[in-house]
CSV table of C-alpha atoms and ligand atoms in Angstrom, one decimal:
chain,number,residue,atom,x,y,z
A,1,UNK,CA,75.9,84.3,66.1
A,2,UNK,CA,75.0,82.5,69.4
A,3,UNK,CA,78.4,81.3,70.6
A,4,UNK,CA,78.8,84.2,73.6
A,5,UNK,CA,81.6,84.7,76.1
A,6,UNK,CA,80.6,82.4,79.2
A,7,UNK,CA,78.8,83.6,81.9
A,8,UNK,CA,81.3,85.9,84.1
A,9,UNK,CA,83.4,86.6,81.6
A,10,UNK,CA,84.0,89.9,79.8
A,11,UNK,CA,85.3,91.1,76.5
A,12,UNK,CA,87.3,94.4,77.0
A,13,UNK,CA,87.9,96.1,73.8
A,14,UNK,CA,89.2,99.4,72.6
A,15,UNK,CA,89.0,102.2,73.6
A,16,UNK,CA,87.9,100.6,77.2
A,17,UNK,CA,90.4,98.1,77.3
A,18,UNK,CA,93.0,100.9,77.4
A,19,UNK,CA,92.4,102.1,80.7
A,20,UNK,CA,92.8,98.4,81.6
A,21,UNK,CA,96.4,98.5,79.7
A,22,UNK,CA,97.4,101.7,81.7
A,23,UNK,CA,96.3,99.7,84.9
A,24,UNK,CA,98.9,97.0,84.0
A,25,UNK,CA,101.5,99.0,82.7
A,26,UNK,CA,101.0,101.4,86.1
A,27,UNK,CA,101.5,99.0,88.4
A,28,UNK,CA,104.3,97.3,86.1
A,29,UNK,CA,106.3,100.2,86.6
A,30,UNK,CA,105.4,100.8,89.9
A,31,UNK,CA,106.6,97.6,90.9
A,32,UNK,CA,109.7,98.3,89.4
A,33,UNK,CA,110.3,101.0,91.3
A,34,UNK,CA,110.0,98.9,94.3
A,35,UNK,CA,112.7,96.3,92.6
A,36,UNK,CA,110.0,93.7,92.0
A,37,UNK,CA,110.8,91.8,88.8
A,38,UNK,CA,107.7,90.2,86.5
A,39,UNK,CA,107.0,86.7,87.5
A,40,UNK,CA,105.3,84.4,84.7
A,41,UNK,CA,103.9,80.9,86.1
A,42,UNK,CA,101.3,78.8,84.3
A,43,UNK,CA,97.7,79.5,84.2
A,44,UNK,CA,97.0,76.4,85.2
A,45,UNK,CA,98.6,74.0,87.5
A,46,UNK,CA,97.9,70.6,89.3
A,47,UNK,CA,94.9,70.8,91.1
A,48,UNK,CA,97.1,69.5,94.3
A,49,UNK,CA,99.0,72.9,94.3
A,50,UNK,CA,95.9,74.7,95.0
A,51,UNK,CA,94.2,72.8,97.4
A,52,UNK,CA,97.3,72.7,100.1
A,53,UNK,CA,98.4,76.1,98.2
A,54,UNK,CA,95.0,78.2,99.2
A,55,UNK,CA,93.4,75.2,101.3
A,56,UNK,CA,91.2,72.2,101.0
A,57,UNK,CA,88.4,73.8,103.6
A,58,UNK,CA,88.4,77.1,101.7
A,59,UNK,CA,85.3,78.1,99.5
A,60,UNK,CA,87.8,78.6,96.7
A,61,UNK,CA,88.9,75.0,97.0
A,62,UNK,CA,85.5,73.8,98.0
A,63,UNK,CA,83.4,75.4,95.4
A,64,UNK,CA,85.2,77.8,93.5
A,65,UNK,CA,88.1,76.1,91.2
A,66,UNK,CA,87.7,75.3,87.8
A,67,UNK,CA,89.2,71.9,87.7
A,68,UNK,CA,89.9,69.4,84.7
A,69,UNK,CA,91.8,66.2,83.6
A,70,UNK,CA,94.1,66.6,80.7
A,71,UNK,CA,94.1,64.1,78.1
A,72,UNK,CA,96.3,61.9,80.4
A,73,UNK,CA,93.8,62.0,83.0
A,74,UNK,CA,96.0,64.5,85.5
A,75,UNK,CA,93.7,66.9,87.4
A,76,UNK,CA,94.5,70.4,86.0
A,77,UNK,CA,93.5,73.6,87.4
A,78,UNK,CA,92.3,77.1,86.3
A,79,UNK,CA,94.6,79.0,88.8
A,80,UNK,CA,92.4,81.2,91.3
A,81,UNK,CA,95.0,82.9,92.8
A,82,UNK,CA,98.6,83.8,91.8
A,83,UNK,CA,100.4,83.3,95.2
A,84,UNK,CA,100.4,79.7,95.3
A,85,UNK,CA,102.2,79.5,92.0
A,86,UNK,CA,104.8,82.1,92.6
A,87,UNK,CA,105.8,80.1,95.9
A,88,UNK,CA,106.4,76.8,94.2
A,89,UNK,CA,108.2,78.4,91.3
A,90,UNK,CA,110.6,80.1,93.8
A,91,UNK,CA,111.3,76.3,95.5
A,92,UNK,CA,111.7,74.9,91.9
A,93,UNK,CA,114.4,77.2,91.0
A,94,UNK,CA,116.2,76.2,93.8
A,95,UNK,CA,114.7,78.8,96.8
A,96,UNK,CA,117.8,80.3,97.7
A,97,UNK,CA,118.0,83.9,98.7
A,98,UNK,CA,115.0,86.6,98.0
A,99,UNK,CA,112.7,86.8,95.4
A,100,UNK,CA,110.8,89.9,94.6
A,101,UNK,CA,107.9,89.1,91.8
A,102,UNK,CA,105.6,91.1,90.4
A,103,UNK,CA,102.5,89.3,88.3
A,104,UNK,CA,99.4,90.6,86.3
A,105,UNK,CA,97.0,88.2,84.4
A,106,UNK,CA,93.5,86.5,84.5
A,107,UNK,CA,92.7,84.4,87.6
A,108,UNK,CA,89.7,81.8,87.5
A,109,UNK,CA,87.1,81.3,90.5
A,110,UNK,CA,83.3,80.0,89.6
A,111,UNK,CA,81.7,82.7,91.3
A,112,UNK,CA,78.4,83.4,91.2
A,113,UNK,CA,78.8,87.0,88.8
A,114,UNK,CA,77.7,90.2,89.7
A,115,UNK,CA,79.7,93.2,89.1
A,116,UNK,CA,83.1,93.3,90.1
A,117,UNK,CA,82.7,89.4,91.1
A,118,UNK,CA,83.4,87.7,87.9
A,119,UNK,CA,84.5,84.2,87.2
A,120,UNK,CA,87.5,85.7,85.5
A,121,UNK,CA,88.9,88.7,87.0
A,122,UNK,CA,92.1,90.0,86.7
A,123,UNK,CA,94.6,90.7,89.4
A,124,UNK,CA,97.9,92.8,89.9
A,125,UNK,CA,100.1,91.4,92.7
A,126,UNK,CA,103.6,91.2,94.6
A,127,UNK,CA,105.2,88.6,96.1
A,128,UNK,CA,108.5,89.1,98.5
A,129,UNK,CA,109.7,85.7,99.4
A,130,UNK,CA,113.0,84.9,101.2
A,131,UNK,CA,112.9,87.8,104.5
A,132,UNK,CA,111.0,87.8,107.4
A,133,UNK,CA,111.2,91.3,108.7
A,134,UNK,CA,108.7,93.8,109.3
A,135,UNK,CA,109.7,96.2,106.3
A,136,UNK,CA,109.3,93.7,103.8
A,137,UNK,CA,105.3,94.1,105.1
A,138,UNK,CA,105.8,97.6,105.0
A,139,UNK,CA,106.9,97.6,101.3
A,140,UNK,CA,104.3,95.2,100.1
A,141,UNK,CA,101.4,97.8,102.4
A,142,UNK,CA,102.5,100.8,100.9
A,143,UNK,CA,103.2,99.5,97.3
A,144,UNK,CA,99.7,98.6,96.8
A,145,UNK,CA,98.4,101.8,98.7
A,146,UNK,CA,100.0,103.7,96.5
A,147,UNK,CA,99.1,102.2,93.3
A,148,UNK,CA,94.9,102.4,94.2
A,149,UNK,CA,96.0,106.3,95.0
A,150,UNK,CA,97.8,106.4,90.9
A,151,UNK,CA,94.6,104.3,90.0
A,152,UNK,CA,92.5,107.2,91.4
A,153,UNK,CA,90.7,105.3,94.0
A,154,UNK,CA,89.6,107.4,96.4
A,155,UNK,CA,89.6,107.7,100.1
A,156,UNK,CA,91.3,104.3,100.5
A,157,UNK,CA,91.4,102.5,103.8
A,158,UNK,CA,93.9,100.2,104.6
A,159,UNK,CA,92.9,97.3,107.4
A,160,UNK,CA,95.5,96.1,109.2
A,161,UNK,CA,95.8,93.0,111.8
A,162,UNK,CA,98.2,90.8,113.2
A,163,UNK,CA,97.4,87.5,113.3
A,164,UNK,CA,100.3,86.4,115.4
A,165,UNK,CA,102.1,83.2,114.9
A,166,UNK,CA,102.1,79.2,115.1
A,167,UNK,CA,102.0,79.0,119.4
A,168,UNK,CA,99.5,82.0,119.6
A,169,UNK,CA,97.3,81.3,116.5
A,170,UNK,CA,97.3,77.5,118.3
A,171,UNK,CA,95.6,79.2,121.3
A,172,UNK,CA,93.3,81.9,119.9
A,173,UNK,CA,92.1,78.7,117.8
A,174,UNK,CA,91.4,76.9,120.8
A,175,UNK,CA,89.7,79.8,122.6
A,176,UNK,CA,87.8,80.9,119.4
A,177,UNK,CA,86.8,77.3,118.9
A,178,UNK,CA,85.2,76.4,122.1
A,179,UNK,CA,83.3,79.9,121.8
A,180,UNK,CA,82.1,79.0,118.7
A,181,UNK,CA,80.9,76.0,119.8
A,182,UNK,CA,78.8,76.8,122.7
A,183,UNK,CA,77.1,79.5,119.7
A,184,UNK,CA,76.6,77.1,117.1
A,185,UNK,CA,73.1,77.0,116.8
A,186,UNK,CA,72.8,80.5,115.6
A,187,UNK,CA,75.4,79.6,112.8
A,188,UNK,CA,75.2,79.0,109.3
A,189,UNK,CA,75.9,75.0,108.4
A,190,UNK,CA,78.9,76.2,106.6
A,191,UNK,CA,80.3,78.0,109.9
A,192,UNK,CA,79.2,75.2,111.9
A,193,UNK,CA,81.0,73.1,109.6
A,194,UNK,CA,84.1,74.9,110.3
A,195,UNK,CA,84.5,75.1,113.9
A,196,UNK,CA,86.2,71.7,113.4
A,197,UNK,CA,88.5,72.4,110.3
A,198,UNK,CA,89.2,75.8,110.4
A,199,UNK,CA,87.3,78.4,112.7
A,200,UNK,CA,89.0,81.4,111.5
A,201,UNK,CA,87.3,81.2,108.4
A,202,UNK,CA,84.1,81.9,110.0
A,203,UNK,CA,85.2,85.2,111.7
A,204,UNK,CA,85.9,85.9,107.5
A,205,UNK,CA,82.2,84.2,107.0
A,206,UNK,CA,79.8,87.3,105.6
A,207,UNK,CA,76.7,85.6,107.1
A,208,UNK,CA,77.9,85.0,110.0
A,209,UNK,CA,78.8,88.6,111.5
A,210,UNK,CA,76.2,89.2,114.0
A,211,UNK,CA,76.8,86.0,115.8
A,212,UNK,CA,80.9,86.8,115.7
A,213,UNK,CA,80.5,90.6,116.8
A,214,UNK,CA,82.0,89.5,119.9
A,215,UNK,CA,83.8,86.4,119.1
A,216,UNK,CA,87.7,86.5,120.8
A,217,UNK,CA,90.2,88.5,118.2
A,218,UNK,CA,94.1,87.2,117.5
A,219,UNK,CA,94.7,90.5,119.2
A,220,UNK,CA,94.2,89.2,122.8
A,221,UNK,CA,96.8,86.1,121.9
A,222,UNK,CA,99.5,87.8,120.1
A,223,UNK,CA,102.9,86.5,121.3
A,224,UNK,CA,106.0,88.9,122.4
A,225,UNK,CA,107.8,87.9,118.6
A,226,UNK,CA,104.5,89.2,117.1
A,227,UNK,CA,103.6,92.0,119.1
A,228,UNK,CA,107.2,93.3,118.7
A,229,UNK,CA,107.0,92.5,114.6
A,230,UNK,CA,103.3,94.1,114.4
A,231,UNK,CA,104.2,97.5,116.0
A,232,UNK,CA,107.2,97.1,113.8
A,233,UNK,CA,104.6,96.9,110.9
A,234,UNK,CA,102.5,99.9,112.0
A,235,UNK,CA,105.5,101.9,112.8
A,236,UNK,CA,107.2,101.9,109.3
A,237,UNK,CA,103.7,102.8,107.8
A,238,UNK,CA,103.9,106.2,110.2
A,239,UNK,CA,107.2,106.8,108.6
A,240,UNK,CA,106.4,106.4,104.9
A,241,UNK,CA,102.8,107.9,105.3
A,242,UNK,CA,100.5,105.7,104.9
A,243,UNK,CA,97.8,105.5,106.9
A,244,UNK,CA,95.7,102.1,108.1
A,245,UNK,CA,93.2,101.5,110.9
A,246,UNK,CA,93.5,98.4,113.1
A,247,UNK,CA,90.4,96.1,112.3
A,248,UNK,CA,90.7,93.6,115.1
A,249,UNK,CA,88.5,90.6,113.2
A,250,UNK,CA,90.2,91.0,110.0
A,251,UNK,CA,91.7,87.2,109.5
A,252,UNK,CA,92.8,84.7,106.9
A,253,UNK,CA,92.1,81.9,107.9
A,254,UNK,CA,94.6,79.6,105.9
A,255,UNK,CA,96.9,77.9,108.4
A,256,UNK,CA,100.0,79.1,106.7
A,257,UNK,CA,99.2,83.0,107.4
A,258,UNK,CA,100.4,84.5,110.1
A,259,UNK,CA,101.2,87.7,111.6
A,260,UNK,CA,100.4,90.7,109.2
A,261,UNK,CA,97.0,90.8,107.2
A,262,UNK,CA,95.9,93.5,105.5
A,263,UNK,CA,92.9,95.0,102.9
A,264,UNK,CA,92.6,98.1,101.4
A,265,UNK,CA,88.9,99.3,101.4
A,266,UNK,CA,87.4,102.3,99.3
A,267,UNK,CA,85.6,104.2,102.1
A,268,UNK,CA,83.0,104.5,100.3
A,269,UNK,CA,82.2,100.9,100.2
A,270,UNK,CA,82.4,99.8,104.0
A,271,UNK,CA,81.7,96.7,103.8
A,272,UNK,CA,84.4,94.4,103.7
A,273,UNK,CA,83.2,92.3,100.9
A,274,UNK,CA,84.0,95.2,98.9
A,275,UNK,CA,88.2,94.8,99.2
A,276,UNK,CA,89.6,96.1,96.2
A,277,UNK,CA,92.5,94.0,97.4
A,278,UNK,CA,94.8,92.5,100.0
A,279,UNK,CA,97.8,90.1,101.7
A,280,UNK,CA,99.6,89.1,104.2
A,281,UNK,CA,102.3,87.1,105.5
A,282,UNK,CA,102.5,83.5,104.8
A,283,UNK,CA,105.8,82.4,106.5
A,284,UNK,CA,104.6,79.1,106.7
A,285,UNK,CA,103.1,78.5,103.0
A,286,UNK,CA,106.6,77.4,101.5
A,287,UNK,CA,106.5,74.1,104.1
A,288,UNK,CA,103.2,73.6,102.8
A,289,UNK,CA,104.1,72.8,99.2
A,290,UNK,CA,106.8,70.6,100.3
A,291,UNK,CA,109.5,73.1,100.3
A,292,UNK,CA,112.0,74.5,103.0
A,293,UNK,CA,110.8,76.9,105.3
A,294,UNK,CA,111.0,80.2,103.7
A,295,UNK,CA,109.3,83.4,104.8
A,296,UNK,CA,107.0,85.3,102.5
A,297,UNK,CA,104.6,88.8,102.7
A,298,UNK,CA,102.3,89.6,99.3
A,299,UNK,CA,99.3,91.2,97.6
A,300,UNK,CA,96.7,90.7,95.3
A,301,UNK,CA,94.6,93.7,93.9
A,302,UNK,CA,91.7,93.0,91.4
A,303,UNK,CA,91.4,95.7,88.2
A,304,UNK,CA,87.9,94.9,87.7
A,305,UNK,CA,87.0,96.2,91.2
A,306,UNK,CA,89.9,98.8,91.2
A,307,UNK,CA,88.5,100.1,88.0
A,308,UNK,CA,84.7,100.2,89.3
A,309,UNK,CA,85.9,102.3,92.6
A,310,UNK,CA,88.1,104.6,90.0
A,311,UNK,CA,87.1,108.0,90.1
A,312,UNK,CA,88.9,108.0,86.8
A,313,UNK,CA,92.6,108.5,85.6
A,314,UNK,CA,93.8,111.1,82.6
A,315,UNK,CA,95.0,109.3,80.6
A,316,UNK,CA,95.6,112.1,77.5
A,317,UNK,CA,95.2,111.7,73.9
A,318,UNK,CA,95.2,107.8,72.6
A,319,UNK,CA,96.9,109.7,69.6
A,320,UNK,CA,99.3,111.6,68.4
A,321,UNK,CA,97.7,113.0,65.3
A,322,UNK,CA,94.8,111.6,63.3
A,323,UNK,CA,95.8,111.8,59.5
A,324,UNK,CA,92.8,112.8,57.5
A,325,UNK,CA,93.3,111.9,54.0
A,326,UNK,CA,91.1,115.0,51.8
A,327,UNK,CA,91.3,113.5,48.0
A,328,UNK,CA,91.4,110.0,47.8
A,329,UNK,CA,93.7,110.0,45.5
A,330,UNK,CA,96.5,111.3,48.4
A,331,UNK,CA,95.7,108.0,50.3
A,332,UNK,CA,99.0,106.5,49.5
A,333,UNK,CA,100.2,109.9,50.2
A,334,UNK,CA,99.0,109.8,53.7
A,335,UNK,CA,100.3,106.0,54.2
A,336,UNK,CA,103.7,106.9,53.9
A,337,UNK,CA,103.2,110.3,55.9
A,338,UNK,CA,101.8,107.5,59.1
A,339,UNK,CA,104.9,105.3,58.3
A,340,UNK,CA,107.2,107.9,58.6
A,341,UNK,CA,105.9,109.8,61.6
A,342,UNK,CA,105.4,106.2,63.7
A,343,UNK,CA,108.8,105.6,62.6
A,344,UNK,CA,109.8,109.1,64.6
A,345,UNK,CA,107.5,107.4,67.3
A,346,UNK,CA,104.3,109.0,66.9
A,347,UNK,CA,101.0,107.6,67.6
A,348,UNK,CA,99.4,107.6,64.3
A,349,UNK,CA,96.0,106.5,62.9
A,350,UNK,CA,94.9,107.0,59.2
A,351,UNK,CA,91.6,105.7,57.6
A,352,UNK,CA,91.9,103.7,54.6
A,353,UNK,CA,88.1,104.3,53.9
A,354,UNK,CA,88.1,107.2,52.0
A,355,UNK,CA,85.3,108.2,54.0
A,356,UNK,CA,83.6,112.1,53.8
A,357,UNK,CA,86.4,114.5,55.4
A,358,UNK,CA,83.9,115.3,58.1
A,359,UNK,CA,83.4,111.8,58.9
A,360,UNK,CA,87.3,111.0,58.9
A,361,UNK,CA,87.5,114.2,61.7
A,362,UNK,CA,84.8,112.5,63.7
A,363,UNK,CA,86.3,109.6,63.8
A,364,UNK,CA,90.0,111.3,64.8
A,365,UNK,CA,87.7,112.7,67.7
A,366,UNK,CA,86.4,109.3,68.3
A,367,UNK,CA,89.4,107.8,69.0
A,368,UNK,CA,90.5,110.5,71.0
A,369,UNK,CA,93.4,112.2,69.1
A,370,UNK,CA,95.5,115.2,70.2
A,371,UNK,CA,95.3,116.2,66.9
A,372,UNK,CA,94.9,116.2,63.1
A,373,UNK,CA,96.7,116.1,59.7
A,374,UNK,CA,94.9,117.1,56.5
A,375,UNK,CA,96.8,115.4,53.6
A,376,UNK,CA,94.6,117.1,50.8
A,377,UNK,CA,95.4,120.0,47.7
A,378,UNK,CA,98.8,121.0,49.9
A,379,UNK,CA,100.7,117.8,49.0
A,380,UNK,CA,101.7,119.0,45.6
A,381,UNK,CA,103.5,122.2,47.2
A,382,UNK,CA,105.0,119.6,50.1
A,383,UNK,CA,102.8,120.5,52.5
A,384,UNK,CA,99.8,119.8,54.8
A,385,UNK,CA,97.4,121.6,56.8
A,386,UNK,CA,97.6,120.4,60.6
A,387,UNK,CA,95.0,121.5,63.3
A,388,UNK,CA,95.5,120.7,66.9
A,389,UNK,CA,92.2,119.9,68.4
A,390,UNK,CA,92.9,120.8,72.0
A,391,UNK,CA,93.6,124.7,70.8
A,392,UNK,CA,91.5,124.3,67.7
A,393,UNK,CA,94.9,126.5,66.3
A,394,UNK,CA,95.2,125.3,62.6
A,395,UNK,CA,97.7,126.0,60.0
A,396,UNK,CA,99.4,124.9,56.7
A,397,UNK,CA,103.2,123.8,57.1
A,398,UNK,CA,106.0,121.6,55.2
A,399,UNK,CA,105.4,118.3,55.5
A,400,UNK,CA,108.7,117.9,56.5
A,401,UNK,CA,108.0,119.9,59.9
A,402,UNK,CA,105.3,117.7,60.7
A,403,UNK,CA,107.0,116.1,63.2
A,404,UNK,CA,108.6,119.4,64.8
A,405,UNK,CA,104.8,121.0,65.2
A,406,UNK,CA,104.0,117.7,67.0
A,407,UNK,CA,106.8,117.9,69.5
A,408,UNK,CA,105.8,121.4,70.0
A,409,UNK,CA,102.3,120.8,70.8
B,501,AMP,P1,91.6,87.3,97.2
B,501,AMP,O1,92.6,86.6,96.4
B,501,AMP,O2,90.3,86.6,97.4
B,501,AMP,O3,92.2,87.9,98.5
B,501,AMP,O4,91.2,88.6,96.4
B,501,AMP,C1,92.0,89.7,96.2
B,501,AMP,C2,91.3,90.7,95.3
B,501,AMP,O5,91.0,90.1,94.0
B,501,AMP,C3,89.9,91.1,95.8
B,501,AMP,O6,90.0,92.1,96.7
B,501,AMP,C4,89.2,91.5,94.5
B,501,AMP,O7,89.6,92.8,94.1
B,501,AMP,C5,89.8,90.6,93.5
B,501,AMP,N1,88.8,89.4,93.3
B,501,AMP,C6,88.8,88.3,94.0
B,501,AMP,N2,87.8,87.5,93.5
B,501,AMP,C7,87.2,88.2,92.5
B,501,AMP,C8,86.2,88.0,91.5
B,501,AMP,N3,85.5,86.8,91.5
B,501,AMP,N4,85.8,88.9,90.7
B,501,AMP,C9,86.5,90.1,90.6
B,501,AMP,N5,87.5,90.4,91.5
B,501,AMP,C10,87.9,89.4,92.4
């Protein structure tokens, strides 16, 4: 066959794909625990969402969105990002009070693919619309911190800056502006481009480091409203442990971000293009989309690059008990054994194959069972021979008791 998946996309299959179910289902519960509720928006959305949403001068906007007409000619678009969406849900249900939303699912940006930059990826995020106070960051910091530490992700640092808001980001713009100006020979065309539109995208600009080393941080321009708020920030992270570094040029530079932003970076990585994930506050995104002004702080982690910085999670037996069917004539035998036990609530496989019994015990190794059930010359006395493959302990027992000796595995 030559139809293939398209370029920067992957097929995740079993048993792979269930590390990638445990990532979901971990920071599900997680989230949870936090009081965050799942939020389901559409995949896609009008391209307009998107482009005030993350920002026409962004390279998302500018080169990255996968963008089509419908068959009425509306422009559609592949969503790149979940925060956008969540927002403008929240103002269409009316907008009223807080909102605490938790998504997972595929996000779409035409990338150019290497690993763990693919053009669809999949992200875990929160969103806590509706308050404005420095634990609501807090919550959002340490809820991602300590779902990379469940992931097994190792060593994790967590950047933090303030980015201050409208009146001092106004200034730092001005000041950053005019020093990027007076550099702008030695900048990329897409930097230069930016000095006009949106310079704080360039302090984000990878190419562009050396000549920013010493550009002017938000730091130096931080208001009393956001100082107070940012060591607000910082001090709730001492008390629920978790601990950040200040990285002074960490921006985002979309207009409706202010104060907090944050990354988490494996330490191994260093380099900041290598953020497993990351947020911020956004108090002025809602006004954006044509809504009323509402305050919102949230975070987007990516599972491919999560998974990829892993040192691995235990995730146990995929089974319970692998039947093993002996004569084939006991196959029907063993069918109503599985029903029964997944009834009880076990994870059961059988083979329907009536393959050699050493090839059925492979294959209960295979796919990672705890253990195994021989339905074989036993059945006509009621019973079956059951070996538990972490002990290698085997023995003969009712059939009836089956699901006892599992429980007391
Ligand atoms: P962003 O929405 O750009 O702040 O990205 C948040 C996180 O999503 C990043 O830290 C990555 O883990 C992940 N991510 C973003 N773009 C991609 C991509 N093209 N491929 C894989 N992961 C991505």
């Amino acid at each position: 066959m030559d139809i293939r998946a398209p370029k920067g996309t992957d097929d995740i299959l079993p048993p792979e794909s269930r590390l990638w179910h445990h990532a979901v289902v971990a920071f599900d519960n997680l989230a949870e625990r936090y009081g965050y509720g799942m939020t389901l928006t559409p995949l896609f959305e009008q391209t307009e969402l998107f482009a005030r949403g993350v920002g026409e001068d962004t390279e998302v906007v500018e080169k990255q969105m996968y963008t089509f007409s419908d068959r009425k000619g509306r422009s559609l678009t592949l969503r790149p990002e979940a925060t956008a969406s969540v927002v403008r849900a929240f103002l269409a249900a009316g907008g009223e009070g807080v909102l605490k939303g938790a998504y997972s699912g595929p996000m779409f940006r035409y990338e150019r693919p290497q690993k763990g930059r693919r053009r669809q990826f999949y992200q875990v995020g929160v969103e806590y619309l509706g308050d404005s106070g420095p634990f609501a960051d807090v919550e959002v910091i340490e809820l991602g911190y300590r779902y990379l530490q469940e992931m097994g992700v190792p060593d994790v640092a967590v950047q933090l800056n303030s980015i201050g808001d409208g009146a001092d980001r106004a200034t730092f713009r001005t000041v950053l502006q005019q020093w990027l100006r007076e550099r702008q020979d030695q900048l990329s065309s897409d930097a230069r481009r930016r000095i006009e539109t949106n310079p704080m995208r360039v302090l984000d600009s990878k190419v562009d480091t050396e000549v920013t080393l010493d550009a002017p941080t938000p730091a130096e321009f931080l208001g009393e409203d956001s100082l107070s708020h940012f060591s607000a920030v910082r001090a709730g992270l001492e008390r629920v442990g978790v601990p950040y570094v200040i990285e002074p040029r960490l921006v985002r530079g979309l207009d409706y971000y202010n104060r907090t932003v944050f990354e988490y970076v494996p330490r191994q990585y260093g380099a900041a293009q290598s953020a497993v994930g990351g947020g911020g506050r956004y108090d002025g995104l809602a006004e954006v989309l044509g809504g009323r002004p509402t305050p919102g702080v949230g975070l987007a982690l990516g599972l491919d690059r999560i998974l990829l910085a892993s040192d691995g999670v235990d995730l146990g037996p995929s089974l319970d008990a692998f039947i093993v069917v002996a004569e084939p004539d006991r196959l029907p035998d063993a069918v109503s054994l599985s029903s029964r036990l997944r009834r009880e609530g076990w994870r059961i496989d059988v083979d329907h194959a009536a393959r050699s019994v050493k090839a059925q015990f492979k294959k209960a190794d295979k796919k990672g069972a705890g253990s195994v059930i021989v339905v074989g010359a036993e059945w006509v006395d009621s019973e079956v021979a059951v070996r538990d493959l972490v002990s290698g302990v085997q023995e003969v027992i009712p059939v009836e008791e089956v699901g006892q000796w599992l429980s007391n595995r």
